[in-house]
Structure formats: C-alpha cells, structure tokens
Short mmCIF file of C-alpha atoms in Angstrom, two decimals:
data_model
loop_
_atom_site.label_atom_id
_atom_site.label_comp_id
_atom_site.label_asym_id
_atom_site.label_seq_id
_atom_site.Cartn_x
_atom_site.Cartn_y
_atom_site.Cartn_z
CA MET A 1 15.03 25.70 -28.72
CA ALA A 2 16.07 22.51 -26.89
CA LEU A 3 19.31 22.35 -28.93
CA ARG A 4 20.33 25.97 -28.27
CA PRO A 5 23.15 26.17 -25.70
CA ASP A 6 21.99 29.65 -24.63
CA ALA A 7 18.36 28.68 -23.96
CA LYS A 8 17.11 30.04 -20.65
CA PRO A 9 16.60 27.40 -17.91
CA HIS A 10 13.20 28.84 -17.01
CA ILE A 11 11.90 27.76 -20.42
CA PHE A 12 12.37 24.12 -19.49
CA ASP A 13 11.06 24.67 -15.96
CA ALA A 14 7.92 26.02 -17.56
CA GLY A 15 7.69 22.83 -19.58
CA VAL A 16 7.68 20.77 -16.38
CA ARG A 17 4.93 22.95 -14.94
CA ALA A 18 2.87 22.60 -18.11
CA VAL A 19 3.00 18.81 -17.97
CA GLU A 20 2.19 18.90 -14.24
CA ALA A 21 -0.87 21.03 -15.00
CA ALA A 22 -1.96 18.55 -17.68
CA LEU A 23 -1.72 15.70 -15.16
CA GLU A 24 -3.82 17.64 -12.67
CA ARG A 25 -6.52 18.35 -15.26
CA ARG A 26 -6.72 14.64 -16.02
CA GLY A 27 -6.75 13.58 -12.39
CA MET A 28 -3.46 11.70 -12.74
CA GLU A 29 -1.10 11.55 -9.78
CA GLY A 30 2.59 11.53 -10.59
CA THR A 31 5.80 13.51 -10.88
CA VAL A 32 7.28 15.17 -13.96
CA GLU A 33 10.96 15.44 -14.78
CA GLU A 34 13.21 16.27 -17.68
CA ILE A 35 14.86 13.17 -19.05
CA PRO A 36 18.48 13.41 -17.91
CA ASP A 37 21.59 13.17 -20.10
CA ILE A 38 19.89 14.03 -23.42
CA TRP A 39 19.02 17.30 -25.17
CA ARG A 40 16.72 19.47 -23.10
CA GLY A 41 12.96 19.69 -23.56
CA ASN A 42 12.14 15.98 -23.23
CA TYR A 43 9.92 15.18 -20.25
CA ARG A 44 8.65 12.01 -18.64
CA VAL A 45 6.03 11.15 -16.06
CA ARG A 46 6.38 8.80 -13.13
CA LEU A 47 2.86 7.84 -12.11
CA ARG A 48 2.20 7.24 -8.45
CA HIS A 49 2.46 3.55 -7.60
CA GLY A 50 -1.01 3.33 -6.11
CA VAL A 51 -1.72 -0.09 -7.56
CA ASP A 52 -1.76 -3.54 -6.02
CA GLU A 53 1.25 -5.79 -6.52
CA PRO A 54 0.69 -7.50 -9.89
CA ALA A 55 0.73 -11.24 -10.44
CA VAL A 56 3.90 -12.45 -12.15
CA VAL A 57 4.23 -15.48 -14.42
CA ARG A 58 7.52 -16.71 -15.86
CA VAL A 59 7.67 -18.65 -19.10
CA GLU A 60 10.44 -21.22 -18.63
CA ASP A 61 9.64 -23.16 -21.81
CA PRO A 62 8.99 -20.74 -24.74
CA SER A 63 7.38 -23.51 -26.78
CA ARG A 64 4.55 -23.59 -24.21
CA TYR A 65 4.19 -19.83 -23.99
CA ARG A 66 0.46 -19.69 -24.78
CA ASP A 67 -0.49 -22.43 -22.33
CA VAL A 68 1.57 -21.00 -19.47
CA VAL A 69 0.16 -17.50 -19.85
CA ASN A 70 -3.43 -18.59 -20.41
CA ALA A 71 -3.27 -20.84 -17.35
CA ALA A 72 -2.01 -17.92 -15.24
CA LEU A 73 -4.71 -15.68 -16.71
CA ALA A 74 -7.47 -18.15 -15.84
CA THR A 75 -6.55 -18.23 -12.15
CA CYS A 76 -5.31 -14.66 -11.71
CA ASP A 77 -6.98 -12.79 -8.85
CA ARG A 78 -5.06 -9.53 -9.41
CA GLU A 79 -5.85 -6.64 -11.73
CA HIS A 80 -2.55 -6.88 -13.59
CA LEU A 81 -0.45 -9.75 -14.91
CA VAL A 82 3.30 -9.41 -15.61
CA VAL A 83 4.81 -11.90 -18.07
CA LEU A 84 8.58 -12.49 -18.04
CA GLY A 85 10.95 -14.78 -19.88
CA THR A 86 13.63 -16.92 -18.30
CA GLY A 87 16.33 -14.85 -16.63
CA VAL A 88 14.60 -11.52 -17.24
CA GLU A 89 15.05 -9.68 -13.94
CA PRO A 90 13.86 -6.24 -12.80
CA VAL A 91 16.67 -3.80 -12.04
CA ALA A 92 14.75 -1.90 -9.35
CA SER A 93 12.34 -2.78 -6.56
CA ASP A 94 9.52 -0.78 -8.18
CA THR A 95 9.88 -2.09 -11.74
CA TYR A 96 6.65 -4.11 -11.63
CA GLN A 97 4.78 -1.11 -10.26
CA GLU A 98 6.19 1.08 -13.04
CA LEU A 99 4.56 -1.28 -15.53
CA ALA A 100 1.29 -1.66 -13.69
CA ALA A 101 0.73 2.03 -12.86
CA TRP A 102 0.08 2.89 -16.51
CA LEU A 103 -2.43 0.06 -16.84
CA ASP A 104 -4.85 1.99 -14.65
CA GLN A 105 -5.08 4.74 -17.26
CA PRO A 106 -8.16 4.64 -19.53
CA GLY A 107 -7.73 2.69 -22.74
CA ILE A 108 -4.35 1.12 -21.94
CA ALA A 109 -4.38 -2.70 -22.06
CA GLY A 110 -0.67 -3.54 -21.98
CA VAL A 111 2.74 -2.10 -21.17
CA THR A 112 6.16 -3.38 -22.21
CA GLY A 113 9.43 -2.55 -20.48
CA ARG A 114 13.00 -1.83 -21.52
CA VAL A 115 15.47 -4.73 -21.44
CA LEU A 116 19.23 -4.24 -21.19
CA SER A 117 22.03 -6.79 -21.42
CA SER A 118 24.37 -7.33 -18.47
CA GLY A 119 26.95 -5.39 -20.48
CA GLY A 120 24.74 -2.31 -20.68
CA PHE A 121 23.36 -2.63 -24.21
CA VAL A 122 19.76 -2.33 -25.34
CA GLN A 123 18.00 -5.63 -25.95
CA HIS A 124 14.52 -4.14 -26.26
CA ALA A 125 13.19 -0.58 -26.48
CA GLY A 126 9.92 -1.24 -28.28
CA MET A 127 9.07 -3.29 -31.35
CA VAL A 128 7.75 -2.50 -34.82
CA ARG A 129 5.59 -4.71 -37.02
CA ARG A 130 7.03 -5.41 -40.44
CA PRO A 131 6.36 -7.56 -43.52
CA GLY A 132 7.48 -11.14 -43.12
CA GLY A 133 6.17 -11.27 -39.55
CA GLU A 134 9.41 -10.96 -37.59
CA PRO A 135 9.29 -7.64 -35.71
CA LEU A 136 12.02 -5.02 -35.77
CA LEU A 137 13.67 -3.98 -32.48
CA PRO A 138 14.74 -0.34 -32.97
CA CYS A 139 17.85 0.65 -30.98
CA CYS A 140 18.75 -2.99 -30.28
CA GLY A 141 22.49 -3.13 -29.63
CA PHE A 142 22.75 0.56 -28.75
CA ARG A 143 24.41 1.54 -25.49
CA ALA A 144 21.96 2.04 -22.64
CA ASP A 145 22.76 5.78 -22.51
CA ASP A 146 21.97 6.28 -26.21
CA PRO A 147 18.46 7.80 -26.45
CA GLY A 148 17.99 6.75 -30.07
CA TYR A 149 16.21 8.63 -32.84
CA GLY A 150 13.82 11.18 -31.36
CA ALA A 151 14.73 9.88 -27.89
CA MET A 152 12.52 6.86 -28.65
CA ALA A 153 14.54 4.55 -26.38
CA VAL A 154 14.00 6.73 -23.29
CA ASN A 155 10.52 8.19 -23.86
CA ILE A 156 7.25 6.61 -22.76
CA ARG A 157 5.35 6.10 -26.00
CA ASN A 158 2.67 4.16 -27.82
CA VAL A 159 3.76 0.92 -29.50
CA SER A 160 2.03 -1.69 -31.62
CA LEU A 161 3.53 -4.79 -29.98
CA LEU A 162 4.39 -5.96 -26.48
CA HIS A 163 7.60 -7.91 -26.02
CA PRO A 164 6.68 -11.47 -24.98
CA MET A 165 9.50 -11.68 -22.42
CA ALA A 166 8.88 -8.37 -20.62
CA CYS A 167 5.31 -7.12 -20.54
CA ALA A 168 2.25 -6.57 -18.37
CA TRP A 169 -1.44 -6.82 -19.17
CA ARG A 170 -4.58 -5.50 -17.58
CA VAL A 171 -6.24 -8.79 -16.75
CA ASP A 172 -9.77 -7.78 -17.73
CA ALA A 173 -8.57 -6.49 -21.11
CA LEU A 174 -6.65 -9.67 -21.93
CA ARG A 175 -9.63 -11.79 -20.91
CA ALA A 176 -11.95 -9.63 -23.03
CA ILE A 177 -10.01 -10.49 -26.21
CA GLY A 178 -10.08 -14.18 -25.32
CA GLY A 179 -6.59 -14.49 -23.84
CA LEU A 180 -3.75 -15.66 -26.05
CA PRO A 181 -4.96 -17.19 -29.34
CA THR A 182 -5.04 -20.94 -29.86
CA ALA A 183 -3.45 -20.51 -33.29
CA PHE A 184 -0.04 -19.99 -31.65
CA GLU A 185 1.86 -22.00 -29.05
CA GLY A 186 4.98 -19.85 -28.66
CA ALA A 187 5.93 -16.20 -28.21
CA TYR A 188 4.08 -15.00 -31.30
CA ALA A 189 0.89 -15.48 -29.28
CA ILE A 190 1.62 -12.19 -27.49
CA LEU A 191 2.24 -10.39 -30.77
CA ASP A 192 -1.07 -11.63 -32.13
CA ALA A 193 -2.83 -10.62 -28.91
CA SER A 194 -1.24 -7.17 -29.21
CA VAL A 195 -2.83 -6.73 -32.63
CA GLU A 196 -6.18 -7.98 -31.31
CA ALA A 197 -6.03 -5.53 -28.39
CA GLU A 198 -5.38 -2.68 -30.82
CA ARG A 199 -8.33 -3.79 -32.95
CA ALA A 200 -10.50 -3.72 -29.82
CA GLY A 201 -9.60 -0.07 -29.29
CA HIS A 202 -6.91 -0.45 -26.63
CA ARG A 203 -3.51 1.21 -26.47
CA LEU A 204 -0.15 -0.41 -25.72
CA LEU A 205 2.78 1.47 -24.18
CA TYR A 206 6.54 1.19 -23.95
CA ASN A 207 7.79 2.41 -20.56
CA PRO A 208 11.60 2.64 -20.26
CA LEU A 209 11.30 3.42 -16.54
CA ALA A 210 10.38 -0.25 -16.12
CA THR A 211 13.83 -1.66 -16.89
CA PHE A 212 14.87 -5.31 -16.85
CA GLU A 213 18.19 -7.06 -17.42
CA SER A 214 18.79 -10.27 -19.32
CA ASP A 215 21.20 -11.97 -21.72
CA ASP A 216 18.69 -14.65 -22.74
CA PRO A 217 18.85 -15.35 -26.52
CA MET A 218 15.06 -15.82 -26.49
CA LEU A 219 14.71 -12.04 -26.31
CA GLN A 220 15.44 -11.97 -30.04
CA PRO A 221 12.49 -12.56 -32.42
CA ALA A 222 14.67 -14.75 -34.65
CA MET A 223 14.43 -17.39 -31.90
CA TRP A 224 10.62 -17.52 -31.81
CA GLY A 225 10.13 -20.00 -34.66
CA GLU A 226 9.74 -19.67 -38.40
CA ALA A 227 6.41 -21.49 -38.67
CA GLU A 228 4.64 -19.17 -36.23
CA ARG A 229 6.38 -16.15 -37.75
CA ASP A 230 4.92 -17.05 -41.13
CA LEU A 231 1.51 -17.69 -39.61
CA PHE A 232 1.56 -14.29 -37.90
CA ALA A 233 2.59 -12.61 -41.17
CA GLU A 234 -0.33 -14.18 -43.01
CA ARG A 235 -2.93 -13.89 -40.25
CA ARG A 236 -2.17 -10.21 -39.52
CA ARG A 237 -1.09 -9.04 -42.96
CA ASP A 238 -3.10 -5.81 -42.96
CA ALA A 239 -2.03 -4.79 -39.45
CA ILE A 240 1.61 -5.46 -40.27
CA GLU A 241 1.44 -3.24 -43.34
CA HIS A 242 -0.16 -0.41 -41.35
CA ASP A 243 1.74 0.01 -38.09
CA LEU A 244 0.11 3.07 -36.54
CA HIS A 245 3.19 3.97 -34.49
CA PHE A 246 5.93 3.77 -37.10
CA HIS A 247 6.35 6.33 -39.87
CA TRP A 248 6.12 4.87 -43.34
CA ALA A 249 9.26 6.74 -44.51
CA PHE A 250 11.62 4.81 -42.21
CA ASP A 251 13.37 1.65 -43.31
CA ARG A 252 12.09 -1.33 -41.33
CA SER A 253 15.26 -3.32 -42.08
CA HIS A 254 17.59 -1.40 -39.72
CA VAL A 255 17.56 -0.67 -36.00
CA ASP A 256 18.88 2.90 -36.42
CA MET A 257 15.69 4.37 -37.92
CA ARG A 258 17.29 5.35 -41.23
CA LEU A 259 15.10 6.65 -44.02
CA GLY A 260 13.81 4.07 -46.47
CA LEU A 261 15.55 4.89 -49.73
CA GLY A 262 13.17 2.63 -51.60
CA ALA A 263 10.03 4.25 -50.20
CA PRO A 264 7.41 5.21 -52.81
CA ASP A 265 6.76 8.83 -53.74
CA TYR A 266 3.71 10.17 -51.94
CA VAL A 267 1.47 13.15 -52.51
CA PHE A 268 0.47 15.21 -49.50
CA ASP A 269 -2.48 17.36 -48.54
CA VAL A 270 -2.16 20.80 -47.00
CA ASP A 271 -1.95 19.33 -43.49
CA LEU A 272 1.20 17.38 -44.46
CA HIS A 273 -0.51 14.10 -43.66
CA ARG A 274 0.17 11.04 -45.76
CA SER A 275 -2.46 10.60 -48.42
CA GLU A 276 -1.94 8.18 -51.28
CA ALA A 277 0.95 6.91 -53.37
CA ALA A 278 1.61 8.93 -56.47
CA THR A 279 1.04 7.06 -59.69
#
C-alpha cells in the first residue's frame, strides 16, 4: 500500500492516529509523524523532552576510554550519561534530550545516535555484531537522505551495540552491570557493556533523531585496536553469532544489507520462523 501512487492520504493519516493511540495507552507523551522524503507508511515518535539535562563526558584519548567513562560514571549525579568522541558534535540544540528521552522508557538502558560526516554522508546508523569481533556499520558511506534497506537508517529501532563515540546510558543500568569491564581499555569496552546489558534483560536503541556530525577517523571500528577486537570476539563468541536484531540471511560483510549467498539452507516451521539448519 505504501508504494502505491494512488493510495488515499487518509490511510496514512489513520496510521498516525493509530500510533498516537498506542502512545496514549502506554502513558507515553510525544508526537507522531510520517518520516519525510521516503515511501509513505513509515512513522516515528518524538518523545517529549521531559528529562533533566544529561551529564556529558568526552573521550579525548580513545586508549583510555574505559577509565574516562568509569570515572564519569562514579561521580555522575544525573540520571543519564552521554558519551561522545573527540569532535563529535550535536547538530541541534535538543540532540542530547532526544537521546535521553528514550532512556526513561521501561527496559531501555542505552541509546545510540546517528553520525554524519561534514559532507553529508552516514558515518553511523547502528551497528551489527559479526564474527571476528569488528562490528559492521550498515549504511556507512550512504548519503544522509538515503533511508537504507527497510528505512533502517531513519527509523528508531532496537540494536545490539551502542557506538562508543555517540551514545547515552541510563546511569543506574550501567552501574548495575558494573560499569565498563576491566578487560578492555579502549572503545570495545562499550561493545562488551552492550552485550552485558542485553544479557541483563535491557534493550538498546538507535535513534536517528539524535544526529551528530564528525569526520573523526575514530568513528570507524577498524581504528579501535586489533588486540581488543580479538578479545571481544573470543569473550562474546555466542552473542556475536546470535545477534537478535540482524536477520541471519543477510551478509555481514557489506554495508548495503545484501543477502548472504553463502548462507546455509534452513528448514522452517509453519510460522516461518527460523528453526534449524538442514542437514
């Protein structure tokens, strides 16, 4: 229906009203809008910014990432902590609030934002765990106005990892999992903490309405160190193999979400859910 040029406008207006009704039932205050400049029928929610200004910590030396963040966590007197890399700047006055607003929703421990280059290209629109430890950045290098496969670059959605250079944590949730792990010194500490938060039953979100700008090379996982990459791959092997928010049929070697031609054949049950590999 969303791709039909003759679809009636009232159909999409009804979609907005349906999402508004869902917010009201859940006691959530916010506004609903269709995502502009893509095919119709995609909606997003802007939660009301009724949260206190979060604390912000900047990691100037990535090799001391864990120590800088844990020190800020130990002394933080706010409910939310934003962590940014060098030169990562919000593009709007309410960017921090866009991150923090979702942290007040039940079960959400962390939120990561969208990062664009100064030239208008995607640096980060969510990350995917993959074998070998180094995460995949879907849509990286796409133009900012490209929504990506399934509009994944412009939709608020669940993710399995927070980007170390543009994320926010609920302080009590990060403290409950022990802060960033002592096994890592650099940026992989946030990735490991993301897995630990998921294991503790928390959710992590990607919110493209919280947009930052940066050309810092440290945004790229290839810069975060091979030793800690290998440690993360070994320490979180099972979690990496079973990313809950990435379909097994996609190829985790490419940013364009192409199908994995080497994927195994699978048998399916009547609900079309993945079951087990065919032998």
